[in-house]
CSV table of C-alpha atoms in Angstrom, one decimal:
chain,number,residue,atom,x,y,z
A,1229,UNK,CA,100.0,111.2,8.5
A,1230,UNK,CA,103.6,111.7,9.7
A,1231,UNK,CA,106.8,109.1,9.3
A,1232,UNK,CA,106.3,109.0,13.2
A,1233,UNK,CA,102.8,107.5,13.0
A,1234,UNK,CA,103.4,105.2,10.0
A,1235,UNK,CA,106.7,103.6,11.8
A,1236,UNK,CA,104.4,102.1,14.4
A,1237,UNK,CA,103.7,99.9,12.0
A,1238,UNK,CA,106.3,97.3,12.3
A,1239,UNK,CA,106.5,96.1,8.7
A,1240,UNK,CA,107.9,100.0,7.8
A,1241,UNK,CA,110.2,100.7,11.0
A,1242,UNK,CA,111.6,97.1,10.9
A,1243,UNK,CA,112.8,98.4,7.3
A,1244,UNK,CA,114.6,101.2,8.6
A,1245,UNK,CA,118.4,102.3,7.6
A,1246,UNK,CA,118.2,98.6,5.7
A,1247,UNK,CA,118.8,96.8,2.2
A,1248,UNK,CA,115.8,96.0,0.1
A,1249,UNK,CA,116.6,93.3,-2.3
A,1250,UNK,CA,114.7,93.1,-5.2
A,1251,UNK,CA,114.6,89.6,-7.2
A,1252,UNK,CA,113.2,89.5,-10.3
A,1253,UNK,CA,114.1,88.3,-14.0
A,1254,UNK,CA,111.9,88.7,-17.0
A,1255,UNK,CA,111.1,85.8,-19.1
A,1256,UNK,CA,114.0,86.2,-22.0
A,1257,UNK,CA,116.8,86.4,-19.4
A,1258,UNK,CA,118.7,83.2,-17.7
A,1259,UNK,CA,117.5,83.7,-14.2
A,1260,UNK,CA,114.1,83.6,-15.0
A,1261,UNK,CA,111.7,81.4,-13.4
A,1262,UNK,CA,110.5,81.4,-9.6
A,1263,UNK,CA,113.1,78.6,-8.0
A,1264,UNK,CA,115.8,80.5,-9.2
A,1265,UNK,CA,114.4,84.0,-7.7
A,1266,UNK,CA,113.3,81.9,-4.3
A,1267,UNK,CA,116.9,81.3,-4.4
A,1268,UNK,CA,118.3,84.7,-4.7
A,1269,UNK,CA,116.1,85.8,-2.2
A,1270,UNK,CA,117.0,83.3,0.3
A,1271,UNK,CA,120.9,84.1,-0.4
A,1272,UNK,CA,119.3,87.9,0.0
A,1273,UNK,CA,118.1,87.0,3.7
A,1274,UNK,CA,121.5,85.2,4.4
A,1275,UNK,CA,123.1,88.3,3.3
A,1276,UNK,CA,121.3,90.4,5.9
A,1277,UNK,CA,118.7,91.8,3.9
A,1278,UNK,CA,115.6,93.1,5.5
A,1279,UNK,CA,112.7,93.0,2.5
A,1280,UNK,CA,112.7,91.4,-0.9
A,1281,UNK,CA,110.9,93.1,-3.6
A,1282,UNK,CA,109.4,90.6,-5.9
A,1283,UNK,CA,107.4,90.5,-8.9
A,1284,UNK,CA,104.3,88.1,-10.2
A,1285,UNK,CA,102.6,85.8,-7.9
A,1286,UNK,CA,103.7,82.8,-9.1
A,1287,UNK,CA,107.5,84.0,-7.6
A,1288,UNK,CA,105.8,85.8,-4.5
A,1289,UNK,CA,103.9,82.2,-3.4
A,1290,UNK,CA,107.4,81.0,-4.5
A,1291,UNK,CA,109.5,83.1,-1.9
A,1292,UNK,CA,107.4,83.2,0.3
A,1293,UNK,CA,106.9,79.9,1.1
A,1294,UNK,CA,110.3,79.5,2.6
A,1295,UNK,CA,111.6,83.1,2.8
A,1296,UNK,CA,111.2,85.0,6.0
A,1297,UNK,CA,111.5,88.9,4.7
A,1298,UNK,CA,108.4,91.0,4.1
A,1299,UNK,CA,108.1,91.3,0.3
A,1300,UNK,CA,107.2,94.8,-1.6
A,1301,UNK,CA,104.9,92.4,-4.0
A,1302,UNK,CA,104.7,93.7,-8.1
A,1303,UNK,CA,102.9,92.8,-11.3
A,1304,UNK,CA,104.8,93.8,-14.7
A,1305,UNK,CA,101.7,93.8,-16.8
A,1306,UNK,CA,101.1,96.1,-20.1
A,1307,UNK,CA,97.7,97.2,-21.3
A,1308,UNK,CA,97.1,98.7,-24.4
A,1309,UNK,CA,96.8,102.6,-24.5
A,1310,UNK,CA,98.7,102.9,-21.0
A,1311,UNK,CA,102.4,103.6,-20.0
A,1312,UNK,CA,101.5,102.3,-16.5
A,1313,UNK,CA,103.0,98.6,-16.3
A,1314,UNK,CA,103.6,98.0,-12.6
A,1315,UNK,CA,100.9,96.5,-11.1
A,1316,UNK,CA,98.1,99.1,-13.1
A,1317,UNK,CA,95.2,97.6,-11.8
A,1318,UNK,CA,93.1,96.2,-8.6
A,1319,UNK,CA,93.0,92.5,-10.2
A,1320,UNK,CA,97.2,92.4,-10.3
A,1321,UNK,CA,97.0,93.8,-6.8
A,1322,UNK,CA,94.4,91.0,-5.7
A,1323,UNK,CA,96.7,88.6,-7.2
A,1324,UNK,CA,99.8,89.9,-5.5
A,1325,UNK,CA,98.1,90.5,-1.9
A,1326,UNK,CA,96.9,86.8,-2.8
A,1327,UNK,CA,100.2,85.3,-3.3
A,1328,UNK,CA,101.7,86.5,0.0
A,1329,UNK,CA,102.8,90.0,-0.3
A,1330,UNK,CA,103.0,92.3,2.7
A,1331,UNK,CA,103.4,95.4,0.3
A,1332,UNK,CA,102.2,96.2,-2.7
A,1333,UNK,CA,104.3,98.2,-5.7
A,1334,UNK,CA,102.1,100.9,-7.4
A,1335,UNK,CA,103.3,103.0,-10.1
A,1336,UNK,CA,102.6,106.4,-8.9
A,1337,UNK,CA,103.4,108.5,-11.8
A,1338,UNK,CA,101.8,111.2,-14.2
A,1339,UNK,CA,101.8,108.4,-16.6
A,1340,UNK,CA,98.2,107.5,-18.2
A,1341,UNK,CA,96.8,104.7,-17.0
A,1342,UNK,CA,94.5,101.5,-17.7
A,1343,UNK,CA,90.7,102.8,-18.9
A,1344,UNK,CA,91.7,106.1,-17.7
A,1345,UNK,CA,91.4,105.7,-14.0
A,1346,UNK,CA,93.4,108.2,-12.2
A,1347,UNK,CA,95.7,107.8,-9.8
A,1348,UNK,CA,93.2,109.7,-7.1
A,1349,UNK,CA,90.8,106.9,-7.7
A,1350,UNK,CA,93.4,103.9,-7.8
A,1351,UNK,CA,94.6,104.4,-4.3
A,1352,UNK,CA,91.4,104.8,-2.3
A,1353,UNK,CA,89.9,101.8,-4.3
A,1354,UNK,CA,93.3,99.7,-3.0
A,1355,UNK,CA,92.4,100.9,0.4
A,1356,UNK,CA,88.8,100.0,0.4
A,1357,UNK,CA,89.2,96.2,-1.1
A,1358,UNK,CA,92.8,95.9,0.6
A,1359,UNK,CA,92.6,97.3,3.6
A,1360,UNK,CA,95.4,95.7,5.6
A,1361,UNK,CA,97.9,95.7,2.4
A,1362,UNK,CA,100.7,98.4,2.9
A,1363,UNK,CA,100.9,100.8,-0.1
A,1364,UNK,CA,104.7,101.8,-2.1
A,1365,UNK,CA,104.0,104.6,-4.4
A,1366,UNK,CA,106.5,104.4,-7.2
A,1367,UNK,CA,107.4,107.5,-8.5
A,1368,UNK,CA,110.0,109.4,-11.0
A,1369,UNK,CA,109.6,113.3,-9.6
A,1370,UNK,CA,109.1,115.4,-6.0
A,1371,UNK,CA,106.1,116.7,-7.5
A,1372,UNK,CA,104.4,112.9,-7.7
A,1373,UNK,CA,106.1,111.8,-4.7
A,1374,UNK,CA,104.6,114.6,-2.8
A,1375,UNK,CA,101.3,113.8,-4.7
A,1376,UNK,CA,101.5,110.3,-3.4
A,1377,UNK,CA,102.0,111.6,0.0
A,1378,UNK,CA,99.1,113.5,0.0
A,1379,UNK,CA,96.6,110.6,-1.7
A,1380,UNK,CA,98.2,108.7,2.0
A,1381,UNK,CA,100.4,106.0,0.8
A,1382,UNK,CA,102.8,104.1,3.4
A,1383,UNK,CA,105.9,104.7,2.1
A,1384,UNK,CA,107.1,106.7,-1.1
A,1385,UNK,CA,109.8,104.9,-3.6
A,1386,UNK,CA,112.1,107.0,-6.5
A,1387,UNK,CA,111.9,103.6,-8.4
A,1388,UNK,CA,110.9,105.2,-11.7
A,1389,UNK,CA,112.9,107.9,-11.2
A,1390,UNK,CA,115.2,108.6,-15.2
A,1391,UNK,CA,112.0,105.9,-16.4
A,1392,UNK,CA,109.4,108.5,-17.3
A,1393,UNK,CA,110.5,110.6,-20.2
A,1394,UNK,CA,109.8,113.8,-18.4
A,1395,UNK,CA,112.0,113.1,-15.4
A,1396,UNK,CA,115.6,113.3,-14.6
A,1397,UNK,CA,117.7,111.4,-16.8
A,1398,UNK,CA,121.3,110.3,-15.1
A,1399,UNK,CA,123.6,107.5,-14.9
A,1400,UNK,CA,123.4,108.2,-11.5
A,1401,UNK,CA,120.8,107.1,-8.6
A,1402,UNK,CA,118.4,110.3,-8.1
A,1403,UNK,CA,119.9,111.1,-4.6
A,1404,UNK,CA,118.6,114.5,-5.1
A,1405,UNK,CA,115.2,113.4,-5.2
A,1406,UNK,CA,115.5,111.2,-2.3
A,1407,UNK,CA,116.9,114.0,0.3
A,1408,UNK,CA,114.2,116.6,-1.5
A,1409,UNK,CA,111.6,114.0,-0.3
A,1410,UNK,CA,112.8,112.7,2.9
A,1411,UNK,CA,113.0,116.3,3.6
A,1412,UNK,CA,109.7,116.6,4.1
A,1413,UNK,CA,109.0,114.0,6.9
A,1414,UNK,CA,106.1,113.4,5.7
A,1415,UNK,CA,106.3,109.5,4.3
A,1416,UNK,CA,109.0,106.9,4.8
A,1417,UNK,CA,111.5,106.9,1.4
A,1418,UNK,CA,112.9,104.4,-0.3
A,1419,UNK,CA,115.8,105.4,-2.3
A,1420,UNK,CA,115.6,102.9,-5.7
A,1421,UNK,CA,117.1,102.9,-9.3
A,1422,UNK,CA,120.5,102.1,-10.6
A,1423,UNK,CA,122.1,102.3,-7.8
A,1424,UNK,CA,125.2,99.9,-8.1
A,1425,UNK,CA,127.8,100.3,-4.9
A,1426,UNK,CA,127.8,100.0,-1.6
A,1427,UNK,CA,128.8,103.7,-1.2
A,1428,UNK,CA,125.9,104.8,-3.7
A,1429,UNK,CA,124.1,102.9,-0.9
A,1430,UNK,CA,125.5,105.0,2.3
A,1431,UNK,CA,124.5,107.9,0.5
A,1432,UNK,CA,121.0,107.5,-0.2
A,1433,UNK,CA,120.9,106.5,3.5
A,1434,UNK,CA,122.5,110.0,4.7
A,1435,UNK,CA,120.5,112.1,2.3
A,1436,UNK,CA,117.6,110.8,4.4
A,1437,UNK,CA,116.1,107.4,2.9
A,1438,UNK,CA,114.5,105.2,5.1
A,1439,UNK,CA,116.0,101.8,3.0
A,1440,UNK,CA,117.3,101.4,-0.2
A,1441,UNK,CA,116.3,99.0,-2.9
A,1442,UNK,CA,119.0,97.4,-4.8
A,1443,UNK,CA,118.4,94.9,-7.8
A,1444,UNK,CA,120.4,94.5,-11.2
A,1445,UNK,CA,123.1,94.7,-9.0
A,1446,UNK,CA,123.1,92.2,-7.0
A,1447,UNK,CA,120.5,89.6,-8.9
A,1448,UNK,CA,121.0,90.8,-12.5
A,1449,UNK,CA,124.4,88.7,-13.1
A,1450,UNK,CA,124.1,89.4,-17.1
A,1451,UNK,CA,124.4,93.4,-16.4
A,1452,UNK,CA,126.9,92.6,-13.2
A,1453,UNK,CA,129.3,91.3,-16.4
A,1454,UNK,CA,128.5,93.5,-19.0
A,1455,UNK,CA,129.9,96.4,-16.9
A,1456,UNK,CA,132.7,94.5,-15.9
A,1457,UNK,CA,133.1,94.2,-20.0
A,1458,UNK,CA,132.9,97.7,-20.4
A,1459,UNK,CA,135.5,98.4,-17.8
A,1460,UNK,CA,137.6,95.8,-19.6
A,1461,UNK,CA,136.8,97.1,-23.0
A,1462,UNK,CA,137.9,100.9,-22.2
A,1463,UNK,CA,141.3,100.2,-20.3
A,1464,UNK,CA,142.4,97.9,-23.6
A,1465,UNK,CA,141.7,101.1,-25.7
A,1466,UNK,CA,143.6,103.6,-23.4
């Protein structure tokens, strides 16, 4: 299927050349808890942004109770003898689809996952119990991103980009990766991971991504400081 086809969905083309925000804190830092991510999504929205990207039900049902953005929905879980972590299986994407979300997150990487169940298999079972749920393939390389493409996903993300141990490791966002991809024309893009300015942003934008994701730095306010620390810390000892 080409990006043509796909943006006649209005969910994807309403997306386009926009900011993604994505709200989420896990359970040892301050933000945690769904109020406080239902509030960083609705200053998201006030901010002009066009999606949130949310992880666990409980802060899905939480958003999207009083939120009016589509949300990319997630579900961090970790079974033993698999890498795999973002929503790994059908019951975290019942849960998800449950809870409101117009999108669900997979991860689409070479990474093994839950009771061996390839990624071949995943997708077509998502489309045959979901069948109205938009699929985001998460991936870290072209080769899985192309992969994903092929399997028929929606829309392609570099979320996990520098997170697999076998792919590009950089400070960096991967704006390689997103232009190599969007290249193609194949799947909408969406340029995610560690990308912290607003120029970062413009670039992942004219190397061809359909939106880009932003998180830590906008709703991570702990990391927002510690670079600011960092910054402080190196002009003292100069």
């Amino acid at each position: 299927m080409k990006i043509g086809e796909l943006m006649n969905n209005s969910l994807i083309s309403n997306l386009k050349h926009g900011l993604i925000v994505s709200c989420q804190a896990l359970e040892q830092e301050p933000l945690y808890g769904s109020a406080k991510m239902l509030s960083m999504a609705m200053a998201a929205q006030e901010g002009g942004a066009v999606a949130i990207r949310a992880n666990t039900p409980r802060d899905i049902a939480a958003i999207k109770s009083k939120c009016a953005l589509p949300i990319i929905g997630l579900y961090k879980k970790h079974y033993p003898g698999s890498d795999v972590y973002i929503t790994p299986t059908l019951l975290e994407i019942k849960e998800i689809v449950e809870a409101g979300a117009d999108f669900v997150a997979i991860d689409a990487t070479m990474l093994a996952r839950p009771n061996g169940i390839l990624l071949k298999e995943f997708i077509p079972s998502i489309r045959k119990n979901f069948p109205s749920t938009l699929i985001v393939a998460d991936i870290s390389t072209f080769e899985e991103g192309v992969a994903a493409m092929d399997l028929g996903v929606d829309v392609v993300s570099t979320t996990m980009s520098g997170y697999t141990p076998y792919s590009l490791q950089q400070e960096p966002p991967d704006i390689a990766l997103v232009a190599r991809l969007s290249a193609l024309g194949t799947t909408p893009i969406l340029a995610e991971g560690r990308i912290w300015t607003p120029e970062e942003c413009v670039a992942c934008l004219d190397a061809g991504a359909h939106a880009v994701v932003v998180g830590t730095a906008i709703t991570r306010p702990q990391e927002i400081t510690k670079k600011f620390v960092k910054s402080i810390d190196h002009f003292l000892k100069t």
